Amino acid sequence: MKKADILLTHGLIVTQDKDRSVLPDHSIVIIGNRIQAIGPSSDIDGQYEAEKIIDLSGKIIFPGLINTHDHLFQVATKGLGEDMAVQDWVTVVTAPTAANITPDEIYTICLSGCLELIHSGVTSVIDMNYMAYTFGLHDENIHALVDSGLRGRYTSIISDYGLQYGIPEYLIRPTDWFINQYAQLIEKYPPTERLAVWVAIGAPWTVSGEGLDKALDFSKRTGTPMVMHIGENWVDNHCSIDRFGMNSVPYLEKIGFLRPELLAIHCVTLDDEDIKLFAKHDVKVSYNPVSNMYLGNGIPPMMKIQEAGLTIGLGVDGAGSNNSQDMIETMKVAALLQKVAARDASVVNAQQILDWATLGGAKTLGLEDQIGSIEVGKQADLFVIAPNSAKVVPIHDPVATLVYSCGQENVVMTIANGVILMQDGVIQHLDEEKIIQQCQEISLALAERCGSNSKVKRSWKGNAL
Ligand SMILES: [Zn+2]
């Protein structure tokens, strides 16, 4: 008998391999963080002696979902920004929170966000902090990513400009200050497949021309990928025409910003010419449908972006513009929004959505040969659903079942990097109840301290938990 760490047996596996094979009554053998073997349970189970043998009869296994955009610290702002115009939402809710949160607080808040990601089948996340005014805020945000067990990419916004467009003065610093922070961060946290620091620009209108040049130079010099909100709403082009006499995407092309190492978040306002420029430079795109709807920003032209051959990943965006971190919900909304936009239900199907949430996300991370599908040799990043609920049955097509019928309550197991983070719906390595309680207490105290709750009409007193 060969030795293994984990044997998942009798599952229905949605592999996401190149043939999109779905394998009934199959087993997955995990050794360390790798998938060692996949095969019919009747063949495989007799060959391996595993430390943990988990029977997944009646359950469905999927590759781990990849959340390509988040602001984990915004979990603290959940419930504060409903029904507010986007500029108000920034100045009243998210910016004061970013400027007042402490390192201890950010650790617990981010960890709480990660818990929900694990519950919704996520195994990788690209996180974006706002301006960390002390180095400890970087550290504790990163520690939360590491302790969560998720595969993480940490970024923190460079913002040296934008007073006239509503960026509060306290979020602005000279570009060199940010570049220096990044140099220290990358030295302290050198890139691995589990964790890496990437460079983030808030948006084209939150950085000076000099800032864009310096950030691009740093990214190229250090081989660090970049993330940027592009075309989230009308503000991008409005400010770009004001400053540079042209829309933001052509301007970014002109200064050499468009390249394969750039991940563009949102892309709501992209027109046909912008999409052509993105395709020419192989820019990656993160689609965040719940956030786009929540903030009233609009509908990204995802089907045109897909037709142009661009790499697309899905994101939940921060909880401040979502009110949850639910990737299962995001998949359904991602499909529904495109169907509504086209007034044609056939424009996108469940398989396409799952491709974005897995394979597209893996390519966005530059890890397409490591994650995104369940195949021998790849890393063991996967999740399991128990579809035996009234909401979900009957099951005809497991992919459609996941995208259109499931909720995060159906996710019973999440494995990232070969480690079981959740089993039978129970988080294995963290005290979930305690983190949730602390998240509630910290968020109320922080909101009170920084005034981010000033627009919440509250007719009652006390703590709901
Ligand atoms: Zn964002």
Coordinates of C-alpha atoms and ligand atoms in Angstrom, one line a residue:
M1 CA 0.0 0.0 0.0
K2 CA 1.2 3.5 -0.9
K3 CA 1.1 6.2 1.8
A4 CA -1.0 9.4 1.4
D5 CA -2.1 12.2 3.5
I6 CA -5.7 12.5 2.4
L7 CA -8.0 10.2 0.4
L8 CA -11.3 11.7 -0.7
T9 CA -13.4 8.8 -1.9
H10 CA -16.7 8.2 -3.7
G11 CA -17.1 11.8 -4.8
L12 CA -18.5 13.2 -8.0
I13 CA -15.6 15.3 -9.4
V14 CA -16.1 18.4 -11.6
T15 CA -12.5 18.5 -12.8
Q16 CA -12.4 21.6 -15.0
D17 CA -9.8 19.8 -17.0
K18 CA -9.5 20.7 -20.8
D19 CA -12.4 18.3 -21.6
R20 CA -14.4 19.5 -18.6
S21 CA -14.6 15.9 -17.4
V22 CA -17.1 15.1 -14.7
L23 CA -16.1 11.8 -12.9
P24 CA -18.7 9.9 -10.8
D25 CA -17.7 7.7 -7.8
H26 CA -14.0 8.8 -8.1
S27 CA -11.3 9.3 -5.5
I28 CA -8.6 12.0 -5.1
V29 CA -5.3 11.2 -3.4
I30 CA -3.5 14.1 -1.8
I31 CA 0.1 14.0 -0.7
G32 CA 1.5 17.2 0.9
N33 CA -0.1 20.0 -1.1
R34 CA -0.3 18.0 -4.4
I35 CA -3.0 15.9 -6.1
Q36 CA -1.1 12.6 -6.4
A37 CA -3.8 10.5 -8.1
I38 CA -7.4 10.6 -9.4
G39 CA -9.3 7.5 -10.4
P40 CA -12.4 5.4 -9.9
S41 CA -12.7 4.7 -6.2
S42 CA -12.9 1.0 -6.9
D43 CA -9.3 1.2 -8.4
I44 CA -7.7 3.8 -6.2
D45 CA -8.8 3.1 -2.7
G46 CA -7.1 -0.3 -2.5
Q47 CA -3.8 1.2 -3.5
Y48 CA -3.4 3.9 -0.8
E49 CA -3.2 4.0 3.0
A50 CA -4.1 7.5 3.9
E51 CA -4.0 9.3 7.3
K52 CA -7.4 10.8 6.6
I53 CA -10.0 9.0 4.5
I54 CA -13.1 11.0 3.8
D55 CA -16.2 9.5 2.2
L56 CA -17.8 12.0 -0.1
S57 CA -20.7 9.8 -1.3
G58 CA -23.6 12.0 -2.5
K59 CA -21.3 15.0 -2.6
I60 CA -19.7 17.0 -5.5
I61 CA -16.1 18.2 -5.6
F62 CA -15.0 21.4 -7.5
P63 CA -11.7 23.2 -7.9
G64 CA -11.3 26.0 -5.4
L65 CA -12.9 29.3 -6.4
I66 CA -10.5 32.2 -7.0
N67 CA -11.7 35.6 -5.8
T68 CA -9.8 38.1 -7.9
H69 CA -10.8 41.2 -6.0
D70 CA -11.5 42.0 -2.4
H71 CA -10.9 44.7 0.2
L72 CA -11.0 42.4 3.3
F73 CA -10.8 45.3 5.8
Q74 CA -14.2 46.5 4.5
V75 CA -15.9 43.7 6.4
A76 CA -15.9 46.3 9.2
T77 CA -18.1 48.5 7.0
K78 CA -20.7 45.9 6.1
G79 CA -24.1 47.4 6.7
L80 CA -23.0 51.0 6.7
G81 CA -23.1 52.0 3.1
E82 CA -26.4 50.8 1.7
D83 CA -28.2 53.0 -0.6
M84 CA -25.5 55.7 -0.7
A85 CA -24.1 57.4 -3.8
V86 CA -20.6 56.2 -4.5
Q87 CA -18.8 59.4 -3.7
D88 CA -20.6 59.6 -0.3
W89 CA -19.8 55.9 0.3
V90 CA -16.1 56.6 -0.1
T91 CA -15.9 59.7 2.0
V92 CA -18.4 58.7 4.8
V93 CA -17.8 55.0 5.1
T94 CA -14.7 53.3 3.6
A95 CA -12.1 56.1 3.7
P96 CA -12.6 56.9 7.4
T97 CA -12.5 53.2 8.2
A98 CA -9.2 52.8 6.4
A99 CA -7.7 55.8 8.2
N100 CA -8.8 54.7 11.7
I101 CA -8.6 51.0 11.8
T102 CA -5.7 49.7 14.0
P103 CA -3.4 46.8 13.2
D104 CA -5.1 44.5 15.8
E105 CA -8.5 45.4 14.4
I106 CA -7.5 44.8 10.8
Y107 CA -6.2 41.3 11.7
T108 CA -9.5 40.2 13.1
I109 CA -11.7 41.9 10.5
C110 CA -9.7 40.4 7.6
L111 CA -9.7 37.0 9.2
S112 CA -13.5 37.2 9.6
G113 CA -13.7 38.0 5.8
C114 CA -11.5 35.0 5.1
L115 CA -13.9 32.8 7.1
E116 CA -16.7 33.6 4.8
L117 CA -14.5 33.1 1.7
I118 CA -13.7 29.6 3.0
H119 CA -17.4 28.9 3.6
S120 CA -18.1 29.9 0.0
G121 CA -15.5 27.6 -1.5
V122 CA -12.8 30.1 -2.1
T123 CA -9.2 29.0 -1.9
S124 CA -7.3 32.0 -3.4
V125 CA -7.9 35.8 -2.9
I126 CA -6.4 39.0 -4.3
D127 CA -6.8 41.5 -1.5
M128 CA -6.5 45.3 -1.7
N129 CA -5.9 47.4 1.4
Y130 CA -6.4 51.1 1.2
M131 CA -3.7 53.3 2.5
A132 CA -1.9 51.6 5.4
Y133 CA -0.7 54.6 7.5
T134 CA 1.5 52.3 9.6
F135 CA 3.6 49.3 8.5
G136 CA 1.7 47.3 11.2
L137 CA -1.4 47.5 9.1
H138 CA 0.3 45.8 6.2
D139 CA 1.7 43.2 8.5
E140 CA -1.5 42.4 10.3
N141 CA -3.5 42.3 7.0
I142 CA -0.9 39.9 5.6
H143 CA -0.9 37.8 8.8
A144 CA -4.6 37.4 8.5
L145 CA -4.2 36.1 5.0
V146 CA -1.6 33.7 6.1
D147 CA -3.4 32.4 9.2
S148 CA -6.6 31.9 7.1
G149 CA -4.9 29.2 5.1
L150 CA -6.0 30.8 1.8
R151 CA -3.6 31.5 -1.1
G152 CA -3.3 35.3 -0.9
R153 CA -2.1 38.2 -2.9
Y154 CA -1.8 41.3 -0.8
T155 CA -1.9 44.8 -2.3
S156 CA -2.2 48.3 -0.8
I157 CA -3.4 51.3 -2.8
I158 CA -0.9 53.9 -4.0
S159 CA -2.7 57.3 -3.9
D160 CA -0.8 60.5 -4.3
Y161 CA -3.5 62.6 -6.0
G162 CA -7.2 63.2 -6.4
L163 CA -8.2 65.8 -3.8
Q164 CA -10.3 67.6 -6.4
Y165 CA -12.0 64.3 -7.2
G166 CA -13.0 63.6 -3.6
I167 CA -10.0 61.6 -2.3
P168 CA -9.6 62.7 1.3
E169 CA -6.3 64.3 2.1
Y170 CA -5.5 61.8 4.8
L171 CA -5.3 59.0 2.2
I172 CA -2.8 60.8 0.1
R173 CA 1.0 60.6 0.4
P174 CA 3.9 61.2 -2.0
T175 CA 4.5 58.4 -4.5
D176 CA 8.0 57.7 -3.1
W177 CA 6.5 57.0 0.3
F178 CA 4.4 54.2 -1.2
I179 CA 7.2 52.8 -3.3
N180 CA 9.4 52.7 -0.2
Q181 CA 6.6 50.8 1.6
Y182 CA 6.4 48.3 -1.3
A183 CA 10.1 47.8 -1.4
Q184 CA 10.1 46.9 2.3
L185 CA 7.0 44.7 2.0
I186 CA 8.5 42.7 -0.9
E187 CA 11.7 42.2 1.0
K188 CA 9.9 41.1 4.1
Y189 CA 7.4 38.9 2.3
P190 CA 9.2 37.5 -0.8
P191 CA 6.7 36.0 -3.4
T192 CA 5.7 32.3 -3.0
E193 CA 2.8 30.4 -4.5
R194 CA 1.0 30.8 -1.1
L195 CA 1.6 34.5 -0.6
A196 CA 2.9 37.4 -2.6
V197 CA 2.7 41.2 -2.5
W198 CA 1.4 42.9 -5.7
V199 CA 1.3 46.7 -6.5
A200 CA -2.1 48.4 -6.5
I201 CA -3.2 51.8 -7.9
G202 CA -6.6 53.0 -6.6
A203 CA -7.7 54.2 -10.0
P204 CA -6.3 56.3 -12.8
W205 CA -7.6 59.5 -11.1
T206 CA -6.1 58.8 -7.7
V207 CA -2.5 58.9 -8.9
S208 CA -0.4 61.7 -10.5
G209 CA 1.3 61.2 -13.9
E210 CA 4.6 61.0 -12.0
G211 CA 3.0 58.4 -9.7
L212 CA 1.9 56.2 -12.5
D213 CA 5.4 56.3 -14.1
K214 CA 7.1 55.5 -10.8
A215 CA 4.7 52.7 -9.9
L216 CA 5.1 51.2 -13.4
D217 CA 8.8 51.4 -13.2
F218 CA 8.8 49.7 -9.7
S219 CA 6.5 47.0 -11.0
K220 CA 8.8 46.3 -14.0
R221 CA 12.0 46.5 -12.0
T222 CA 10.8 44.0 -9.4
G223 CA 8.7 41.8 -11.6
T224 CA 5.6 42.6 -9.4
P225 CA 2.2 42.4 -11.1
M226 CA -0.2 45.3 -10.7
V227 CA -3.8 45.7 -9.9
M228 CA -6.0 48.8 -10.6
H229 CA -9.7 49.8 -10.6
I230 CA -10.3 50.8 -14.2
G231 CA -13.6 52.1 -15.5
E232 CA -15.5 51.3 -12.4
N233 CA -17.9 54.2 -13.2
W234 CA -18.1 57.5 -15.1
V235 CA -15.4 59.2 -13.0
D236 CA -12.4 57.5 -14.7
N237 CA -13.1 59.0 -18.2
H238 CA -14.4 62.2 -16.9
C239 CA -11.2 62.9 -14.9
S240 CA -8.9 61.6 -17.7
I241 CA -10.4 63.9 -20.3
D242 CA -10.1 66.7 -17.8
R243 CA -6.4 66.0 -17.1
F244 CA -5.1 64.4 -20.3
G245 CA -7.6 65.2 -23.0
M246 CA -8.5 61.5 -23.6
N247 CA -10.3 58.6 -22.0
S248 CA -8.4 56.6 -19.4
V249 CA -7.7 53.4 -21.2
P250 CA -6.1 55.1 -24.3
Y251 CA -4.1 57.3 -21.9
L252 CA -2.9 54.2 -19.9
E253 CA -1.9 52.6 -23.2
K254 CA 0.0 55.8 -24.2
I255 CA 2.1 55.7 -21.1
G256 CA 2.8 51.9 -21.4
F257 CA 0.6 50.9 -18.5
L258 CA -1.4 48.2 -20.4
R259 CA 0.5 44.9 -20.3
P260 CA -0.1 41.2 -19.3
E261 CA 1.0 41.9 -15.7
L262 CA -1.9 44.4 -15.2
L263 CA -5.2 43.2 -13.6
A264 CA -8.0 45.7 -14.3
I265 CA -10.8 45.6 -11.8
H266 CA -14.5 46.3 -12.8
C267 CA -14.1 47.6 -16.5
V268 CA -17.8 48.8 -16.5
T269 CA -17.2 51.7 -18.8
L270 CA -14.9 50.0 -21.4
D271 CA -16.0 50.7 -25.0
D272 CA -15.1 48.6 -28.1
E273 CA -11.8 50.6 -28.6
D274 CA -10.8 50.1 -24.9
I275 CA -11.4 46.3 -25.2
K276 CA -9.3 46.2 -28.3
L277 CA -6.4 47.9 -26.5
F278 CA -6.8 45.5 -23.5
A279 CA -6.7 42.5 -25.9
K280 CA -3.7 43.9 -27.7
H281 CA -1.8 44.0 -24.4
D282 CA -3.3 40.9 -22.8
V283 CA -4.6 42.9 -19.7
K284 CA -6.4 40.6 -17.2
V285 CA -10.0 41.6 -16.1
S286 CA -11.8 41.0 -12.8
Y287 CA -15.6 41.0 -13.0
N288 CA -17.4 42.0 -9.7
P289 CA -21.1 42.0 -10.6
V290 CA -22.5 42.3 -7.0
S291 CA -20.4 45.4 -6.3
N292 CA -21.2 47.0 -9.7
M293 CA -24.9 46.6 -8.9
Y294 CA -24.7 47.6 -5.2
L295 CA -22.9 50.9 -6.0
G296 CA -25.1 51.5 -9.1
N297 CA -22.0 51.7 -11.3
G298 CA -23.4 49.8 -14.3
I299 CA -22.9 46.6 -16.2
P300 CA -19.4 45.6 -17.5
P301 CA -19.5 44.4 -21.1
M302 CA -18.2 40.9 -20.1
M303 CA -19.4 39.1 -23.2
K304 CA -17.5 41.5 -25.5
I305 CA -14.5 41.2 -23.2
Q306 CA -14.8 37.4 -23.4
E307 CA -15.2 37.5 -27.2
A308 CA -12.0 39.5 -27.5
G309 CA -10.2 36.6 -25.8
L310 CA -9.3 38.3 -22.6
T311 CA -8.6 36.4 -19.4
I312 CA -11.5 37.0 -16.9
G313 CA -11.7 36.2 -13.2
L314 CA -14.6 36.8 -10.8
G315 CA -14.4 38.9 -7.6
V316 CA -16.7 39.6 -4.7
D317 CA -15.1 43.1 -4.1
G318 CA -15.0 44.4 -0.6
A319 CA -17.9 43.7 1.8
G320 CA -18.5 47.5 1.9
S321 CA -19.9 47.3 -1.7
N322 CA -21.4 43.9 -1.4
N323 CA -22.4 43.3 2.2
S324 CA -21.1 39.8 2.0
Q325 CA -18.1 37.9 0.6
D326 CA -20.1 35.1 -1.0
M327 CA -18.5 33.7 -4.2
I328 CA -21.3 31.3 -4.7
E329 CA -23.8 34.2 -4.9
T330 CA -21.3 36.1 -7.1
M331 CA -21.3 33.3 -9.7
K332 CA -25.1 33.4 -10.0
V333 CA -25.3 37.2 -10.2
A334 CA -22.4 37.2 -12.7
A335 CA -24.6 35.1 -15.0
L336 CA -27.9 36.9 -14.4
L337 CA -26.5 40.4 -14.9
Q338 CA -25.1 39.5 -18.4
K339 CA -28.4 37.9 -19.4
V340 CA -30.3 41.0 -18.4
A341 CA -27.9 43.2 -20.2
A342 CA -28.2 41.2 -23.4
R343 CA -31.9 40.5 -22.9
D344 CA -30.9 37.0 -23.9
A345 CA -30.6 34.1 -21.5
S346 CA -28.3 32.2 -23.9
V347 CA -25.4 34.8 -23.8
V348 CA -23.7 33.0 -21.0
N349 CA -24.0 29.6 -19.4
A350 CA -23.1 28.0 -16.0
Q351 CA -20.0 26.4 -17.4
Q352 CA -18.6 29.8 -18.6
I353 CA -19.2 31.2 -15.2
L354 CA -17.4 28.4 -13.5
D355 CA -14.5 28.7 -16.0
W356 CA -14.1 32.4 -14.9
A357 CA -14.3 31.5 -11.2
T358 CA -11.6 28.8 -11.5
L359 CA -9.5 28.7 -14.7
G360 CA -9.7 32.4 -15.4
G361 CA -8.8 33.2 -11.8
A362 CA -5.8 30.8 -12.0
K363 CA -4.5 32.5 -15.1
T364 CA -5.0 35.9 -13.5
L365 CA -2.8 34.8 -10.7
G366 CA -0.3 33.4 -13.2
L367 CA -0.8 29.9 -11.6
E368 CA -2.7 28.2 -14.4
D369 CA -0.4 25.2 -14.3
Q370 CA -0.8 24.9 -10.5
I371 CA -4.5 25.6 -9.6
G372 CA -7.9 26.1 -11.3
S373 CA -8.7 22.5 -12.1
I374 CA -8.6 19.1 -10.3
E375 CA -5.8 17.3 -12.1
V376 CA -2.9 15.1 -11.1
G377 CA 0.2 17.2 -10.3
K378 CA -1.7 20.3 -9.5
Q379 CA -2.0 21.8 -6.0
A380 CA -4.8 20.4 -3.8
D381 CA -7.2 23.5 -3.8
L382 CA -10.8 22.3 -3.9
F383 CA -14.2 22.5 -2.2
V384 CA -17.1 20.1 -1.7
I385 CA -20.8 20.7 -1.8
A386 CA -23.5 18.6 -0.2
P387 CA -26.4 19.2 -2.6
N388 CA -29.0 17.3 -0.6
S389 CA -31.1 20.3 0.3
A390 CA -34.6 21.3 -0.8
K391 CA -33.1 24.5 -2.3
V392 CA -30.9 22.4 -4.6
V393 CA -32.4 19.1 -5.6
P394 CA -32.9 17.7 -8.2
I395 CA -29.5 17.7 -9.8
H396 CA -29.2 17.2 -13.6
D397 CA -26.0 19.1 -14.2
P398 CA -23.6 19.6 -11.3
V399 CA -22.2 22.8 -12.8
A400 CA -25.6 24.4 -13.2
T401 CA -26.5 23.1 -9.7
L402 CA -23.5 25.0 -8.2
V403 CA -24.0 28.2 -10.1
Y404 CA -27.7 28.6 -10.0
S405 CA -29.0 26.6 -7.1
C406 CA -26.4 26.3 -4.3
G407 CA -25.7 28.7 -1.5
Q408 CA -22.7 28.8 0.8
E409 CA -24.7 26.7 3.2
N410 CA -24.1 23.8 0.7
V411 CA -20.3 24.1 1.0
V412 CA -19.2 21.5 3.5
M413 CA -15.5 21.2 2.9
T414 CA -12.7 23.5 1.6
I415 CA -9.1 22.4 1.1
A416 CA -6.4 24.9 0.2
N417 CA -2.8 24.0 -0.5
G418 CA -3.5 20.4 0.7
V419 CA -4.8 21.6 4.1
I420 CA -8.4 21.0 5.2
L421 CA -9.6 24.4 6.2
M422 CA -13.2 23.3 6.7
Q423 CA -14.8 19.9 7.2
D424 CA -18.5 19.1 7.7
G425 CA -19.0 22.9 7.6
V426 CA -16.8 23.5 10.6
I427 CA -13.6 25.6 10.3
Q428 CA -10.8 23.4 11.4
H429 CA -7.9 25.8 12.3
L430 CA -9.5 28.9 13.7
D431 CA -12.1 29.7 16.5
E432 CA -14.8 30.9 14.2
E433 CA -17.3 31.8 16.9
K434 CA -14.7 33.9 18.8
I435 CA -13.6 35.7 15.6
I436 CA -17.2 36.5 14.7
Q437 CA -17.9 38.0 18.1
Q438 CA -14.7 40.0 18.0
C439 CA -15.6 41.2 14.5
Q440 CA -18.9 42.5 15.7
E441 CA -17.4 44.3 18.7
I442 CA -14.5 45.8 16.8
S443 CA -16.7 47.0 13.9
L444 CA -19.2 48.8 16.2
A445 CA -16.4 50.5 18.1
L446 CA -14.5 51.5 15.0
A447 CA -17.7 52.9 13.3
E448 CA -18.4 54.9 16.5
R449 CA -14.8 56.2 16.6
C450 CA -14.5 57.3 12.9
G451 CA -18.1 58.3 12.3
S452 CA -18.6 55.8 9.4
N453 CA -22.1 55.1 10.9
S454 CA -23.2 58.8 10.7
K455 CA -25.7 58.1 7.9
V456 CA -27.2 55.0 9.5
K457 CA -30.6 55.7 10.9
R458 CA -30.7 53.7 14.1
S459 CA -33.8 53.7 16.2
W460 CA -32.5 51.2 18.7
K461 CA -29.6 50.8 21.0
G462 CA -27.3 47.9 21.9
N463 CA -25.3 45.2 20.3
A464 CA -27.3 42.7 18.1
L465 CA -25.0 39.8 18.9
Ligands
ZN1 ZN -12.4 47.4 -5.3

